[in-house]
Coordinates of C-alpha atoms and ligand atoms in Angstrom, one line a residue:
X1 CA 73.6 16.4 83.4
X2 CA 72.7 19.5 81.6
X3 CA 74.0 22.6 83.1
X4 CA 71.8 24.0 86.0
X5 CA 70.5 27.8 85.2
X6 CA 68.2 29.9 87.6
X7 CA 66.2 30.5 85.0
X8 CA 66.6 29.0 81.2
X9 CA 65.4 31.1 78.2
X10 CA 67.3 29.3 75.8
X11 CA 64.9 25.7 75.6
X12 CA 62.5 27.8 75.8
X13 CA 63.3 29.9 73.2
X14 CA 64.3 27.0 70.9
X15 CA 61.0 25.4 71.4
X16 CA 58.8 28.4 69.8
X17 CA 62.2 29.8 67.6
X18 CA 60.5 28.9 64.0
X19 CA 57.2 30.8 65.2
X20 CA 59.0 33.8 66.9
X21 CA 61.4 34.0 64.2
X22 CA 58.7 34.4 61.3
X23 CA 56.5 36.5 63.3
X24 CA 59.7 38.8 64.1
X25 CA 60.4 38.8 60.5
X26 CA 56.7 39.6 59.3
X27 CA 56.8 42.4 61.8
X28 CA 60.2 43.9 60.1
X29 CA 58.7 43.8 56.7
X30 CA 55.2 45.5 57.7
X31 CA 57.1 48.5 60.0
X32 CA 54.9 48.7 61.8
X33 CA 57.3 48.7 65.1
X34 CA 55.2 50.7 67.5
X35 CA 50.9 50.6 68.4
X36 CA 50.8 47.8 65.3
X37 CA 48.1 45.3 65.2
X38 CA 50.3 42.5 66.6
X39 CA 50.3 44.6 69.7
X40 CA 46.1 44.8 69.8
X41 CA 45.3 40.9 68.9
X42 CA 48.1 40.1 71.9
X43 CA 45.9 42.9 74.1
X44 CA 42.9 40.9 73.0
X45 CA 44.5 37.4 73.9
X46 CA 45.1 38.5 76.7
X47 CA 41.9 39.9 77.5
X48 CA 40.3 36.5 77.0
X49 CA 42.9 34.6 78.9
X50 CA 42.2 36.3 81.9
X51 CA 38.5 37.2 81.5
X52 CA 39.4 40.3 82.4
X53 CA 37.3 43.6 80.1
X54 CA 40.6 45.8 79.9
X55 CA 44.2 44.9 79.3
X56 CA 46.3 47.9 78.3
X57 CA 49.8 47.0 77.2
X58 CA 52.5 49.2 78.4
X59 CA 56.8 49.3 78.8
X60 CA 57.3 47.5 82.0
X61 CA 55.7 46.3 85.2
X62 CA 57.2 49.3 87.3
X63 CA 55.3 51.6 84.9
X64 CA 51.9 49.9 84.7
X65 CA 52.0 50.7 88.8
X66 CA 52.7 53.6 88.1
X67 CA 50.1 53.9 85.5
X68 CA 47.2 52.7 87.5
X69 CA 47.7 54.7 90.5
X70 CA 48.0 58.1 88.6
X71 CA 44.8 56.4 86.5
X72 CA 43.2 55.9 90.0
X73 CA 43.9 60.0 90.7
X74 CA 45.5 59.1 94.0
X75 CA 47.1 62.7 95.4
X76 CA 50.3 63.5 97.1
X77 CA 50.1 62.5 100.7
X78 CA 47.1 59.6 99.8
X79 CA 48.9 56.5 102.0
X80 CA 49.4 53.4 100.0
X81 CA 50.0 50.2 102.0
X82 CA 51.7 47.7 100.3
X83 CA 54.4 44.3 101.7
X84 CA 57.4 44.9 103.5
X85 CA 58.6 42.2 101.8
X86 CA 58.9 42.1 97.9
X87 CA 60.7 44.3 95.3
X88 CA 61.4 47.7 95.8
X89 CA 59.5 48.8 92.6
X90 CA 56.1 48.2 94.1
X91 CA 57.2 50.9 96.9
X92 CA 59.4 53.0 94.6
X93 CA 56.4 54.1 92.2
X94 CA 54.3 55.2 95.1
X95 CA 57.0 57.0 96.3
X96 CA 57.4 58.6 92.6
X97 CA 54.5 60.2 92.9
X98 CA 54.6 61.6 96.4
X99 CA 52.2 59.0 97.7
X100 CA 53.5 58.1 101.1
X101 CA 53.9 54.0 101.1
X102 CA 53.3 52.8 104.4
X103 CA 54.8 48.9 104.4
X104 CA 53.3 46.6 106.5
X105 CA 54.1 42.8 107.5
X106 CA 53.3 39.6 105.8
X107 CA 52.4 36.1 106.7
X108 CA 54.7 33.5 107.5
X109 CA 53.8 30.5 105.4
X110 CA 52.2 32.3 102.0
X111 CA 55.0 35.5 102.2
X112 CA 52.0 37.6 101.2
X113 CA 51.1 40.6 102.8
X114 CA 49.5 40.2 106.1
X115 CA 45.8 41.0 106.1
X116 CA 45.7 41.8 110.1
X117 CA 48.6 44.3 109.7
X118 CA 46.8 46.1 106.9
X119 CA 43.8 47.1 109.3
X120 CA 46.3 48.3 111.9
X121 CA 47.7 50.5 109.6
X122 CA 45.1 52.2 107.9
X123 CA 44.7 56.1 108.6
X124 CA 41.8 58.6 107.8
X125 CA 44.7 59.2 104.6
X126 CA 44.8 55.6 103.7
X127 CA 43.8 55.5 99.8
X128 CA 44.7 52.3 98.3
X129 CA 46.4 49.0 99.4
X130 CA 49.0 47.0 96.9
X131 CA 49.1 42.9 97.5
X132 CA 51.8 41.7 95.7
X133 CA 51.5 37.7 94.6
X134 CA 54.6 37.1 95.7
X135 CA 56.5 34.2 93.8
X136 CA 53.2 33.5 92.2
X137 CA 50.9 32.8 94.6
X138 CA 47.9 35.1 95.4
X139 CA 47.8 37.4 98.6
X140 CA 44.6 37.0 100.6
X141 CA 42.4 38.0 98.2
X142 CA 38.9 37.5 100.2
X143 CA 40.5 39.5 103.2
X144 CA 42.0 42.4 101.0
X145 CA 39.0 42.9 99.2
X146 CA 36.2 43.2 102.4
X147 CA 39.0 45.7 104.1
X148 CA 39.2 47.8 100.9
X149 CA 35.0 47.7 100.9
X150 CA 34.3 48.4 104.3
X151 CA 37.8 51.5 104.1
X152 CA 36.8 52.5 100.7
X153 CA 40.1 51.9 99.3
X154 CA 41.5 50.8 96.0
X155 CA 43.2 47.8 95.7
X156 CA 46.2 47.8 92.9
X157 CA 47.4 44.1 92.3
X158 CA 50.6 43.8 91.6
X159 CA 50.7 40.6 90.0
X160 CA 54.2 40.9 88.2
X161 CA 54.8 37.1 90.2
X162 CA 51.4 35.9 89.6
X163 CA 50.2 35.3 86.2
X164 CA 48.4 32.6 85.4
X165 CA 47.7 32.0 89.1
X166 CA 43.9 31.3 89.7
X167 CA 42.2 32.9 93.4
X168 CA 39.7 30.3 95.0
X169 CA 37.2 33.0 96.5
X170 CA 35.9 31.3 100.0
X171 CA 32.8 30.7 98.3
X172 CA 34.6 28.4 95.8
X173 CA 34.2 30.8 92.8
X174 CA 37.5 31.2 91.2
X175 CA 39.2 34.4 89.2
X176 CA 42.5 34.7 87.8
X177 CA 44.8 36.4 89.6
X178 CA 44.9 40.5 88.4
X179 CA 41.2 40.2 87.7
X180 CA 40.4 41.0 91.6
X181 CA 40.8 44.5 92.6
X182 CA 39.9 47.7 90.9
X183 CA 43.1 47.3 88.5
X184 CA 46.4 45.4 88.1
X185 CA 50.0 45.4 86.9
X186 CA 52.1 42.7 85.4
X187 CA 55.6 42.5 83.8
X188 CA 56.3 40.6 80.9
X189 CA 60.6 41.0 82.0
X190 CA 61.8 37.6 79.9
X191 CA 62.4 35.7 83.6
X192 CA 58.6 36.1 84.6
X193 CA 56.3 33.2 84.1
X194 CA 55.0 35.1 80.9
X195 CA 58.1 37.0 79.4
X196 CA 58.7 38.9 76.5
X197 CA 62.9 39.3 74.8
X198 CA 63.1 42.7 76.4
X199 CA 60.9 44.8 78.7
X200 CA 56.9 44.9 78.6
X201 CA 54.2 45.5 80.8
X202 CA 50.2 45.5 81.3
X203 CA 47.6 47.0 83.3
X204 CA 44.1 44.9 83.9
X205 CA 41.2 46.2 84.8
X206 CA 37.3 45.8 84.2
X207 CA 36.1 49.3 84.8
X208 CA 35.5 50.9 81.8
X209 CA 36.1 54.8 82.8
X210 CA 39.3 53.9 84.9
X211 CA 40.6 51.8 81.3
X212 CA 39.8 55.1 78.7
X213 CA 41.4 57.1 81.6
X214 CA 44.7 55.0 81.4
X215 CA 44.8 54.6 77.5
X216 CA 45.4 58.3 77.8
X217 CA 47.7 58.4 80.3
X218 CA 49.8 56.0 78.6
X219 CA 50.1 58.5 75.4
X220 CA 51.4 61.6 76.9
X221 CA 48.0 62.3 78.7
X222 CA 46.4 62.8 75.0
X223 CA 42.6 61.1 74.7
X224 CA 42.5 63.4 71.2
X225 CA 45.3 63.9 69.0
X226 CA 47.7 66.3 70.3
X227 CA 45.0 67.5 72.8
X228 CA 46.7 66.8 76.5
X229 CA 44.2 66.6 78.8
X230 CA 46.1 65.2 82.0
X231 CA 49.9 64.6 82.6
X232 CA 50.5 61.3 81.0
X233 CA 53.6 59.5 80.3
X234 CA 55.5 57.5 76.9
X235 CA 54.9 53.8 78.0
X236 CA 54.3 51.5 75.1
X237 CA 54.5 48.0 74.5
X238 CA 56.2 47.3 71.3
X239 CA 55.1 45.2 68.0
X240 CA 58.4 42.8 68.3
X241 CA 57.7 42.0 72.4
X242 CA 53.9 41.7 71.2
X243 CA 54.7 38.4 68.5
X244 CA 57.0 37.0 71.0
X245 CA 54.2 37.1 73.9
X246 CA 51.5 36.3 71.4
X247 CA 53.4 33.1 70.8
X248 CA 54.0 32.1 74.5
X249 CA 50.0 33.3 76.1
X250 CA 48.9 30.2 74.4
X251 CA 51.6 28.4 76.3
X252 CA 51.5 30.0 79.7
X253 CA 49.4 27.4 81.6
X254 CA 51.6 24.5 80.9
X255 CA 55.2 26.6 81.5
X256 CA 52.6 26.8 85.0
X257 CA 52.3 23.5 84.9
X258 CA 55.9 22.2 84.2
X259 CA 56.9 24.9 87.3
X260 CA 54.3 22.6 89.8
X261 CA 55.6 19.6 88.4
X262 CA 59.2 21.0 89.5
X263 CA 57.8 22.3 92.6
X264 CA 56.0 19.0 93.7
X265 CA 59.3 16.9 93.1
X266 CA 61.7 19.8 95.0
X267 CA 58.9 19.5 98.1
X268 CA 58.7 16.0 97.9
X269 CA 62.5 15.6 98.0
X270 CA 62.6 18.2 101.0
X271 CA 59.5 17.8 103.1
X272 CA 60.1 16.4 106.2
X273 CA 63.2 18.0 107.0
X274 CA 63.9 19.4 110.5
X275 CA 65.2 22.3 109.4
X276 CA 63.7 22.7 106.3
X277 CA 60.3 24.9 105.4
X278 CA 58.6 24.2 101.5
X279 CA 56.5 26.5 100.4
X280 CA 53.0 26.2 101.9
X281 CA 49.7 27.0 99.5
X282 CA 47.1 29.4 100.7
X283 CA 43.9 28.1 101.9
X284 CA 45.0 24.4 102.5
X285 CA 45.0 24.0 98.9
X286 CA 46.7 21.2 97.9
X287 CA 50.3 21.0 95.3
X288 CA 49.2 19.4 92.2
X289 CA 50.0 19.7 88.4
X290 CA 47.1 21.1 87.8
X291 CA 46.0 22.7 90.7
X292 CA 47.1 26.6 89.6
X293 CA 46.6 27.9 92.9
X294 CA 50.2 29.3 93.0
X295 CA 52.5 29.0 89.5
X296 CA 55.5 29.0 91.1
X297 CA 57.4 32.3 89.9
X298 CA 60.0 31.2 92.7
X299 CA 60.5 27.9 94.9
X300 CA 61.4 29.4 97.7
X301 CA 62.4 27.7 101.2
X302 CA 63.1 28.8 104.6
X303 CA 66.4 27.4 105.9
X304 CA 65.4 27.5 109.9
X305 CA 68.9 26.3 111.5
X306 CA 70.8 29.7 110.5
X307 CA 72.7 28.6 108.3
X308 CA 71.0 29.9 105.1
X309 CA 74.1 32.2 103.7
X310 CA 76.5 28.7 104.0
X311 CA 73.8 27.1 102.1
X312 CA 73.8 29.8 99.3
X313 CA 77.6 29.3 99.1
X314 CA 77.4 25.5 98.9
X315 CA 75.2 25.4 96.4
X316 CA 76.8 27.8 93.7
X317 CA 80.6 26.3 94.5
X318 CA 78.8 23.2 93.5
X319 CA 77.3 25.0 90.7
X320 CA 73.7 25.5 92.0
X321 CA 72.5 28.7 91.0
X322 CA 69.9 30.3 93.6
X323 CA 69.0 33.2 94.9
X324 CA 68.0 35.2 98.0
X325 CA 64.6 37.3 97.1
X326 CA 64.7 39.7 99.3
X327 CA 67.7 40.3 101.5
X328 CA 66.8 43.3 103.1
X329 CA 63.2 44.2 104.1
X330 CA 62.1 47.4 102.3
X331 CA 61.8 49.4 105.3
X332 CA 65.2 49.2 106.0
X333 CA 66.3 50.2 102.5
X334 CA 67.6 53.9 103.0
X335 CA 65.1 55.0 100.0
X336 CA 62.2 53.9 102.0
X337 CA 63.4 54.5 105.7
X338 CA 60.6 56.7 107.7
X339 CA 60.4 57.3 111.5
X340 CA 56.6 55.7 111.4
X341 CA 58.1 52.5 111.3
X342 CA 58.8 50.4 114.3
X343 CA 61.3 47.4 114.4
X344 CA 58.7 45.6 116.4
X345 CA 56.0 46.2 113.7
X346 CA 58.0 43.5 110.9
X347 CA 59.1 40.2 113.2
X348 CA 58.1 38.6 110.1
X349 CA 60.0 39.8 107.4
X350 CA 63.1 40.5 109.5
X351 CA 63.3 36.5 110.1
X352 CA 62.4 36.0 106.0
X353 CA 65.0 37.7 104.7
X354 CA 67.5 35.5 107.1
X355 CA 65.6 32.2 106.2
X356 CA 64.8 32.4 102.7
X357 CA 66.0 30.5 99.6
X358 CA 65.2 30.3 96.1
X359 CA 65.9 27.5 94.2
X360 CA 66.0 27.2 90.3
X361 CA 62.6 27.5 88.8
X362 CA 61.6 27.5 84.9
X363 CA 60.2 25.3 83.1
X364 CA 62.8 22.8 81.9
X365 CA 64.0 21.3 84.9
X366 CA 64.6 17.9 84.6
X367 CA 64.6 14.7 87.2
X368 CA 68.4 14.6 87.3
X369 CA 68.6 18.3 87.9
X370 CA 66.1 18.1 90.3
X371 CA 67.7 15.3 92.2
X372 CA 71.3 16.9 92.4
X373 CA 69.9 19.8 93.9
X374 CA 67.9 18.5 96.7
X375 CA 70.3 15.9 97.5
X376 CA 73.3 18.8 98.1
X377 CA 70.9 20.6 100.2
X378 CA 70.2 17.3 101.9
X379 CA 73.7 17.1 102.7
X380 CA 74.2 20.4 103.7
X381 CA 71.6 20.6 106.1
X382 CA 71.8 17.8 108.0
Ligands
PLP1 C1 59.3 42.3 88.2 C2 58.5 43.0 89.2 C3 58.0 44.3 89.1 C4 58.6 45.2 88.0 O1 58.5 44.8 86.7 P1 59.5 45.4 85.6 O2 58.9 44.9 84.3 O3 60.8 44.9 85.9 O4 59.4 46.9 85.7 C5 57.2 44.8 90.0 N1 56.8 44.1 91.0 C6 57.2 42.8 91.3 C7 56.7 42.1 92.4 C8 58.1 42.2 90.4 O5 58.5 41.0 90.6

């Protein structure tokens, strides 16, 4: 058996190496390291992939939130509600920019941000909400969106977890996930479903004003050649991460693809299990190949006996990698703490972080892999 890896660039590498390797090479020779046009045909790839009018390439997913809400003019003091439950950068860049985040709870089976405590905690300050598509499958989009109509509030996807991933709206219409709310941010970091050798980023968005705002903002504020009109920031994408994503966008729905195939043979193995929760889809969609409802960034399982931490042990002394996304709830992290919050107001999160699992997830599992994993967790949780 091949050596189990959380996540494994390497085969994936290997399998595009001739194509990333020449277009590497081309891009040394021309010099052009930095706004080149490798970096526009990838903006207009991705454009296309995801139907979306607007994508604007930047450094890394922490800055394109940052990005869109200074685009989006949000002031100190504007409230921001985003998950209680997901990585710290989606609080930290509202924080940044003395916005106050106000974290709120999420739902049980989807782990995405909990529509019901989103209305509790809006405020005559609230400006914007952030749904993060946590582990790749969308939040409630059809919810989010008629809460952010009827509050007037943006809504900043942060679909870092998510891409690829398509929303079926309740009236069957379909979008792709970032293509939903007044603007997006992704991360191309090399473990996400889409990633570059190094750190990138994007911003989505299909209003026209709110894109020519951001261009600027991305380039030191400057919408004229040294003329700054706002306070902007350095946040490029560069030519080198542009070939290497331009050669894996055409690939992106079948790495999606192989991820479900994992993730149906993990559930399949594990379903059924007393103490044992697999991921549950949105909507009472149903796990298929090609059902791209949720692309799998993590397969993650709650462990309901207590014994999760055991488990985590077990598995790497067997040499299982996994990992626990996210051990602490944000509003217990001392960055974030704030005498607003009440215990009471996260029982779901609190019993996440003690329940969940995630498994290895990429896109060259094999059977035999798959097999020796479930059947040590089998015989761990009895
Ligand atoms: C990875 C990630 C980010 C940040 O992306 P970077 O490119 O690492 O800055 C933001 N939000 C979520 C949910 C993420 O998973």
């Amino acid at each position: 058996m091949r050596k189990i890896q959380m996540v494994d660039l390497q085969s994936q590498y290997n399998f595009i190496k001739d194509q990333v390797n020449n277009s590497i090479n081309e891009v040394l020779e021309s010099a052009a390291f930095i706004n080149g046009p490798e970096v526009q045909k990838f903006q207009k790839e991705l454009e296309n992939y995801l139907d979306v009018k607007h994508v604007i390439p930047c450094a890394n997913g922490t800055d394109a939130l940052q990005i869109a809400m200074m685009g989006l003019g949000l002031k100190p003091g504007d409230e921001v509600i985003t998950a209680d439950f997901t990585f710290a950068a989606t609080a930290e860049v509202i924080a940044l920019l003395n916005l106050t985040p106000v974290l709120v709870d999420v739902e049980p089976d989807t782990f995405n941000i909990d529509p019901e405590a989103i209305k509790k905690a809006i405020t005559p300050k609230t400006k914007a909400i952030v749904p993060v598509h946590l582990f790749g499958q969308c939040a409630n989009m059809d919810a989010i969106m008629e809460i952010a109509e009827e509050h007037n509030l943006y809504v900043i996807e942060d679909n870092a977890q998510g891409i690829g991933a398509d929303y079926t709206f309740k009236n069957g219409s379909k979008k792709k996930s970032g293509n939903i709310g007044d603007v997006a941010a992704t991360s191309f970091f090399p473990s996400k479903n889409l990633g570059c050798y190094g750190d990138g980023g994007a911003i989505f968005t299909n209003d026209d004003d709110l894109a020519h705002t951001i261009r600027g903002i991305v380039n030191h504020g400057m919408y004229e050649r040294y003329h700054h009109d706002v306070v902007g920031v350095n946040s490029r994408l560069d030519s080198l991460q542009a070939v290497i994503l331009r050669a894996k966008l055409p690939l992106l729905d079948q790495y999606n693809t192989e991820r479900r195939k994992a993730a149906i043979k993990y559930t399949e193995a594990l379903k059924d299990h007393q103490h044992i929760i697999t991921p549950v889809l949105a909507g009472n969609e149903t796990l298929t190949e090609d059902n791209s409802h949720h692309v799998f960034h993590q397969y993650t399982l709650r462990i309901t006996n207590g014994k999760r931490d055991e488990l985590v042990q077990f598995l790497n002394e067997n040499g299982i990698p996994c990992g626990v996304y996210y051990p602490i709830p944000l509003h217990r992290q001392k960055a974030y703490v704030d005498e607003r919050y009440d215990e009471a107001d996260f029982p779901v999160t609190e019993q996440l972080v003690k329940e969940v699992i995630s498994l290895p997830m990429h896109t060259e599992l094999d059977d035999e892999q798959i097999g020796f994993i479930t059947d040590k967790i089998k015989a761990f949780i009895s």
